[in-house]
PDB file of N, CA and C and ligand atoms in Angstrom:
ATOM      1  N   MET A   1      13.466  -9.095   0.903  1.00 88.00           N
ATOM      2  CA  MET A   1      12.459  -9.545   1.871  1.00 88.00           C
ATOM      3  C   MET A   1      11.067  -9.085   1.435  1.00 88.00           C
ATOM      4  N   ALA A   2      10.095  -9.953   1.606  1.00 97.00           N
ATOM      5  CA  ALA A   2       8.726  -9.605   1.211  1.00 97.00           C
ATOM      6  C   ALA A   2       8.174  -8.505   2.111  1.00 97.00           C
ATOM      7  N   LYS A   3       7.268  -7.734   1.536  1.00 98.00           N
ATOM      8  CA  LYS A   3       6.688  -6.589   2.249  1.00 98.00           C
ATOM      9  C   LYS A   3       5.165  -6.680   2.247  1.00 98.00           C
ATOM     10  N   SER A   4       4.560  -6.119   3.263  1.00 98.00           N
ATOM     11  CA  SER A   4       3.103  -6.038   3.270  1.00 98.00           C
ATOM     12  C   SER A   4       2.663  -4.712   3.867  1.00 98.00           C
ATOM     13  N   MET A   5       1.438  -4.358   3.576  1.00 96.00           N
ATOM     14  CA  MET A   5       0.876  -3.113   4.085  1.00 96.00           C
ATOM     15  C   MET A   5      -0.639  -3.205   3.987  1.00 96.00           C
ATOM     16  N   LYS A   6      -1.333  -2.719   4.994  1.00 96.00           N
ATOM     17  CA  LYS A   6      -2.792  -2.741   5.005  1.00 96.00           C
ATOM     18  C   LYS A   6      -3.323  -1.321   4.914  1.00 96.00           C
ATOM     19  N   CYS A   7      -4.449  -1.178   4.218  1.00 95.00           N
ATOM     20  CA  CYS A   7      -5.139   0.115   4.177  1.00 95.00           C
ATOM     21  C   CYS A   7      -5.443   0.604   5.595  1.00 95.00           C
ATOM     22  N   SER A   8      -5.875  -0.315   6.449  1.00 96.00           N
ATOM     23  CA  SER A   8      -6.256   0.104   7.804  1.00 96.00           C
ATOM     24  C   SER A   8      -5.082   0.707   8.576  1.00 96.00           C
ATOM     25  N   ASP A   9      -3.844   0.373   8.176  1.00 94.00           N
ATOM     26  CA  ASP A   9      -2.662   0.936   8.840  1.00 94.00           C
ATOM     27  C   ASP A   9      -2.508   2.434   8.609  1.00 94.00           C
ATOM     28  N   VAL A  10      -3.130   2.945   7.536  1.00 92.00           N
ATOM     29  CA  VAL A  10      -3.056   4.386   7.286  1.00 92.00           C
ATOM     30  C   VAL A  10      -4.404   5.055   7.533  1.00 92.00           C
ATOM     31  N   GLY A  11      -5.248   4.369   8.302  1.00 91.00           N
ATOM     32  CA  GLY A  11      -6.488   5.005   8.730  1.00 91.00           C
ATOM     33  C   GLY A  11      -7.628   4.903   7.730  1.00 91.00           C
ATOM     34  N   VAL A  12      -7.474   4.034   6.716  1.00 90.00           N
ATOM     35  CA  VAL A  12      -8.551   3.845   5.741  1.00 90.00           C
ATOM     36  C   VAL A  12      -9.407   2.656   6.195  1.00 90.00           C
ATOM     37  N   ALA A  13     -10.699   2.838   6.187  1.00 93.00           N
ATOM     38  CA  ALA A  13     -11.606   1.766   6.599  1.00 93.00           C
ATOM     39  C   ALA A  13     -11.746   0.756   5.472  1.00 93.00           C
ATOM     40  N   CYS A  14     -10.797  -0.148   5.400  1.00 96.00           N
ATOM     41  CA  CYS A  14     -10.713  -1.083   4.284  1.00 96.00           C
ATOM     42  C   CYS A  14      -9.890  -2.272   4.738  1.00 96.00           C
ATOM     43  N   ASP A  15     -10.314  -3.487   4.352  1.00 97.00           N
ATOM     44  CA  ASP A  15      -9.623  -4.698   4.803  1.00 97.00           C
ATOM     45  C   ASP A  15      -8.481  -5.115   3.892  1.00 97.00           C
ATOM     46  N   PHE A  16      -8.254  -4.344   2.835  1.00 97.00           N
ATOM     47  CA  PHE A  16      -7.240  -4.745   1.860  1.00 97.00           C
ATOM     48  C   PHE A  16      -5.849  -4.833   2.471  1.00 97.00           C
ATOM     49  N   GLU A  17      -5.162  -5.922   2.169  1.00 97.00           N
ATOM     50  CA  GLU A  17      -3.756  -6.043   2.546  1.00 97.00           C
ATOM     51  C   GLU A  17      -2.968  -6.392   1.294  1.00 97.00           C
ATOM     52  N   ALA A  18      -1.956  -5.574   1.001  1.00 97.00           N
ATOM     53  CA  ALA A  18      -1.109  -5.839  -0.163  1.00 97.00           C
ATOM     54  C   ALA A  18       0.143  -6.561   0.305  1.00 97.00           C
ATOM     55  N   ARG A  19       0.589  -7.520  -0.522  1.00 97.00           N
ATOM     56  CA  ARG A  19       1.852  -8.204  -0.266  1.00 97.00           C
ATOM     57  C   ARG A  19       2.632  -8.283  -1.556  1.00 97.00           C
ATOM     58  N   ALA A  20       3.942  -8.112  -1.456  1.00 98.00           N
ATOM     59  CA  ALA A  20       4.774  -8.215  -2.646  1.00 98.00           C
ATOM     60  C   ALA A  20       6.193  -8.567  -2.228  1.00 98.00           C
ATOM     61  N   GLU A  21       7.009  -8.892  -3.229  1.00 97.00           N
ATOM     62  CA  GLU A  21       8.380  -9.334  -2.944  1.00 97.00           C
ATOM     63  C   GLU A  21       9.314  -8.190  -2.570  1.00 97.00           C
ATOM     64  N   ASN A  22       8.931  -6.968  -2.943  1.00 96.00           N
ATOM     65  CA  ASN A  22       9.779  -5.824  -2.588  1.00 96.00           C
ATOM     66  C   ASN A  22       8.926  -4.557  -2.567  1.00 96.00           C
ATOM     67  N   GLU A  23       9.525  -3.468  -2.100  1.00 95.00           N
ATOM     68  CA  GLU A  23       8.760  -2.245  -1.901  1.00 95.00           C
ATOM     69  C   GLU A  23       8.223  -1.667  -3.210  1.00 95.00           C
ATOM     70  N   ALA A  24       9.009  -1.769  -4.274  1.00 96.00           N
ATOM     71  CA  ALA A  24       8.562  -1.216  -5.561  1.00 96.00           C
ATOM     72  C   ALA A  24       7.309  -1.939  -6.052  1.00 96.00           C
ATOM     73  N   GLU A  25       7.315  -3.273  -5.954  1.00 97.00           N
ATOM     74  CA  GLU A  25       6.144  -4.055  -6.363  1.00 97.00           C
ATOM     75  C   GLU A  25       4.945  -3.743  -5.481  1.00 97.00           C
ATOM     76  N   LEU A  26       5.216  -3.600  -4.196  1.00 97.00           N
ATOM     77  CA  LEU A  26       4.144  -3.306  -3.249  1.00 97.00           C
ATOM     78  C   LEU A  26       3.489  -1.963  -3.575  1.00 97.00           C
ATOM     79  N   MET A  27       4.309  -0.958  -3.873  1.00 95.00           N
ATOM     80  CA  MET A  27       3.769   0.363  -4.191  1.00 95.00           C
ATOM     81  C   MET A  27       2.924   0.316  -5.469  1.00 95.00           C
ATOM     82  N   LYS A  28       3.327  -0.523  -6.421  1.00 95.00           N
ATOM     83  CA  LYS A  28       2.530  -0.696  -7.643  1.00 95.00           C
ATOM     84  C   LYS A  28       1.167  -1.272  -7.309  1.00 95.00           C
ATOM     85  N   LYS A  29       1.159  -2.317  -6.497  1.00 96.00           N
ATOM     86  CA  LYS A  29      -0.106  -2.946  -6.118  1.00 96.00           C
ATOM     87  C   LYS A  29      -0.986  -1.979  -5.344  1.00 96.00           C
ATOM     88  N   LEU A  30      -0.376  -1.211  -4.473  1.00 95.00           N
ATOM     89  CA  LEU A  30      -1.143  -0.254  -3.676  1.00 95.00           C
ATOM     90  C   LEU A  30      -1.703   0.863  -4.547  1.00 95.00           C
ATOM     91  N   ALA A  31      -0.920   1.315  -5.518  1.00 93.00           N
ATOM     92  CA  ALA A  31      -1.396   2.365  -6.421  1.00 93.00           C
ATOM     93  C   ALA A  31      -2.597   1.860  -7.207  1.00 93.00           C
ATOM     94  N   GLU A  32      -2.504   0.605  -7.676  1.00 94.00           N
ATOM     95  CA  GLU A  32      -3.607  -0.021  -8.403  1.00 94.00           C
ATOM     96  C   GLU A  32      -4.857  -0.117  -7.522  1.00 94.00           C
ATOM     97  N   HIS A  33      -4.652  -0.565  -6.294  1.00 95.00           N
ATOM     98  CA  HIS A  33      -5.767  -0.694  -5.351  1.00 95.00           C
ATOM     99  C   HIS A  33      -6.377   0.672  -5.034  1.00 95.00           C
ATOM    100  N   ALA A  34      -5.534   1.667  -4.834  1.00 94.00           N
ATOM    101  CA  ALA A  34      -6.017   3.012  -4.518  1.00 94.00           C
ATOM    102  C   ALA A  34      -6.870   3.559  -5.662  1.00 94.00           C
ATOM    103  N   ARG A  35      -6.457   3.255  -6.891  1.00 94.00           N
ATOM    104  CA  ARG A  35      -7.235   3.691  -8.065  1.00 94.00           C
ATOM    105  C   ARG A  35      -8.573   2.983  -8.141  1.00 94.00           C
ATOM    106  N   THR A  36      -8.535   1.656  -8.060  1.00 96.00           N
ATOM    107  CA  THR A  36      -9.745   0.880  -8.312  1.00 96.00           C
ATOM    108  C   THR A  36     -10.699   0.886  -7.125  1.00 96.00           C
ATOM    109  N   ALA A  37     -10.172   0.857  -5.906  1.00 96.00           N
ATOM    110  CA  ALA A  37     -11.042   0.732  -4.738  1.00 96.00           C
ATOM    111  C   ALA A  37     -11.360   2.075  -4.089  1.00 96.00           C
ATOM    112  N   HIS A  38     -10.432   3.036  -4.200  1.00 94.00           N
ATOM    113  CA  HIS A  38     -10.617   4.292  -3.476  1.00 94.00           C
ATOM    114  C   HIS A  38     -10.740   5.515  -4.375  1.00 94.00           C
ATOM    115  N   GLY A  39     -10.673   5.299  -5.690  1.00 94.00           N
ATOM    116  CA  GLY A  39     -10.920   6.386  -6.623  1.00 94.00           C
ATOM    117  C   GLY A  39      -9.809   7.413  -6.763  1.00 94.00           C
ATOM    118  N   PHE A  40      -8.580   7.077  -6.288  1.00 91.00           N
ATOM    119  CA  PHE A  40      -7.442   7.986  -6.485  1.00 91.00           C
ATOM    120  C   PHE A  40      -6.935   7.854  -7.914  1.00 91.00           C
ATOM    121  N   LYS A  41      -6.698   8.990  -8.583  1.00 90.00           N
ATOM    122  CA  LYS A  41      -6.009   8.916  -9.870  1.00 90.00           C
ATOM    123  C   LYS A  41      -4.532   8.718  -9.607  1.00 90.00           C
ATOM    124  N   ASP A  42      -4.026   9.485  -8.690  1.00 83.00           N
ATOM    125  CA  ASP A  42      -2.653   9.346  -8.237  1.00 83.00           C
ATOM    126  C   ASP A  42      -2.685   9.394  -6.726  1.00 83.00           C
ATOM    127  N   ILE A  43      -1.748   8.705  -6.109  1.00 84.00           N
ATOM    128  CA  ILE A  43      -1.690   8.766  -4.653  1.00 84.00           C
ATOM    129  C   ILE A  43      -0.967  10.054  -4.271  1.00 84.00           C
ATOM    130  N   PRO A  44      -1.599  10.895  -3.434  1.00 88.00           N
ATOM    131  CA  PRO A  44      -0.935  12.150  -3.044  1.00 88.00           C
ATOM    132  C   PRO A  44       0.352  11.868  -2.270  1.00 88.00           C
ATOM    133  N   PRO A  45       1.356  12.738  -2.425  1.00 92.00           N
ATOM    134  CA  PRO A  45       2.662  12.524  -1.794  1.00 92.00           C
ATOM    135  C   PRO A  45       2.578  12.290  -0.283  1.00 92.00           C
ATOM    136  N   GLU A  46       1.665  12.996   0.391  1.00 92.00           N
ATOM    137  CA  GLU A  46       1.590  12.812   1.841  1.00 92.00           C
ATOM    138  C   GLU A  46       1.062  11.416   2.192  1.00 92.00           C
ATOM    139  N   LEU A  47       0.217  10.855   1.304  1.00 88.00           N
ATOM    140  CA  LEU A  47      -0.272   9.502   1.541  1.00 88.00           C
ATOM    141  C   LEU A  47       0.810   8.472   1.223  1.00 88.00           C
ATOM    142  N   VAL A  48       1.593   8.749   0.188  1.00 91.00           N
ATOM    143  CA  VAL A  48       2.720   7.863  -0.135  1.00 91.00           C
ATOM    144  C   VAL A  48       3.657   7.767   1.071  1.00 91.00           C
ATOM    145  N   ALA A  49       3.921   8.910   1.710  1.00 95.00           N
ATOM    146  CA  ALA A  49       4.805   8.928   2.882  1.00 95.00           C
ATOM    147  C   ALA A  49       4.214   8.094   4.017  1.00 95.00           C
ATOM    148  N   LYS A  50       2.906   8.214   4.233  1.00 94.00           N
ATOM    149  CA  LYS A  50       2.233   7.431   5.277  1.00 94.00           C
ATOM    150  C   LYS A  50       2.300   5.948   4.977  1.00 94.00           C
ATOM    151  N   VAL A  51       2.035   5.638   3.702  1.00 94.00           N
ATOM    152  CA  VAL A  51       2.044   4.233   3.270  1.00 94.00           C
ATOM    153  C   VAL A  51       3.429   3.637   3.470  1.00 94.00           C
ATOM    154  N   LYS A  52       4.448   4.383   3.058  1.00 95.00           N
ATOM    155  CA  LYS A  52       5.825   3.866   3.182  1.00 95.00           C
ATOM    156  C   LYS A  52       6.183   3.627   4.643  1.00 95.00           C
ATOM    157  N   ALA A  53       5.685   4.506   5.517  1.00 96.00           N
ATOM    158  CA  ALA A  53       5.959   4.345   6.938  1.00 96.00           C
ATOM    159  C   ALA A  53       5.243   3.122   7.509  1.00 96.00           C
ATOM    160  N   ALA A  54       4.156   2.706   6.841  1.00 96.00           N
ATOM    161  CA  ALA A  54       3.340   1.597   7.360  1.00 96.00           C
ATOM    162  C   ALA A  54       3.753   0.245   6.778  1.00 96.00           C
ATOM    163  N   ILE A  55       4.669   0.248   5.821  1.00 97.00           N
ATOM    164  CA  ILE A  55       5.100  -1.009   5.193  1.00 97.00           C
ATOM    165  C   ILE A  55       5.849  -1.875   6.209  1.00 97.00           C
ATOM    166  N   ARG A  56       5.492  -3.146   6.240  1.00 97.00           N
ATOM    167  CA  ARG A  56       6.140  -4.078   7.159  1.00 97.00           C
ATOM    168  C   ARG A  56       6.869  -5.168   6.406  1.00 97.00           C
ATOM    169  N   ASP A  57       7.880  -5.701   7.023  1.00 97.00           N
ATOM    170  CA  ASP A  57       8.549  -6.877   6.476  1.00 97.00           C
ATOM    171  C   ASP A  57       7.716  -8.108   6.790  1.00 97.00           C
ATOM    172  N   VAL A  58       7.580  -8.987   5.828  1.00 95.00           N
ATOM    173  CA  VAL A  58       6.873 -10.245   6.037  1.00 95.00           C
ATOM    174  C   VAL A  58       7.897 -11.330   6.317  1.00 95.00           C
ATOM    175  N   LYS A  59       7.707 -12.019   7.418  1.00 83.00           N
ATOM    176  CA  LYS A  59       8.682 -13.059   7.787  1.00 83.00           C
ATOM    177  C   LYS A  59       8.211 -14.424   7.313  1.00 83.00           C
TER     178      LYS A  59
HETATM  179 ZN1  LIG B 101      -8.138  -0.086   0.527  1.00 70.53          ZN
END
């Protein structure tokens, strides 16, 4: 099932919404976005946990 997640869901003031076919792909896209848009070299583990909790199924 496709997945989506928005930056705003984890309290980041950003309109970005990632969508992918599965959670692994979604996390890749989010890591890329976090690097390029938010200046993270790596996503901290506590943020990964928040992000995973905010992932939704796309119907
Ligand atoms: Zn963002």
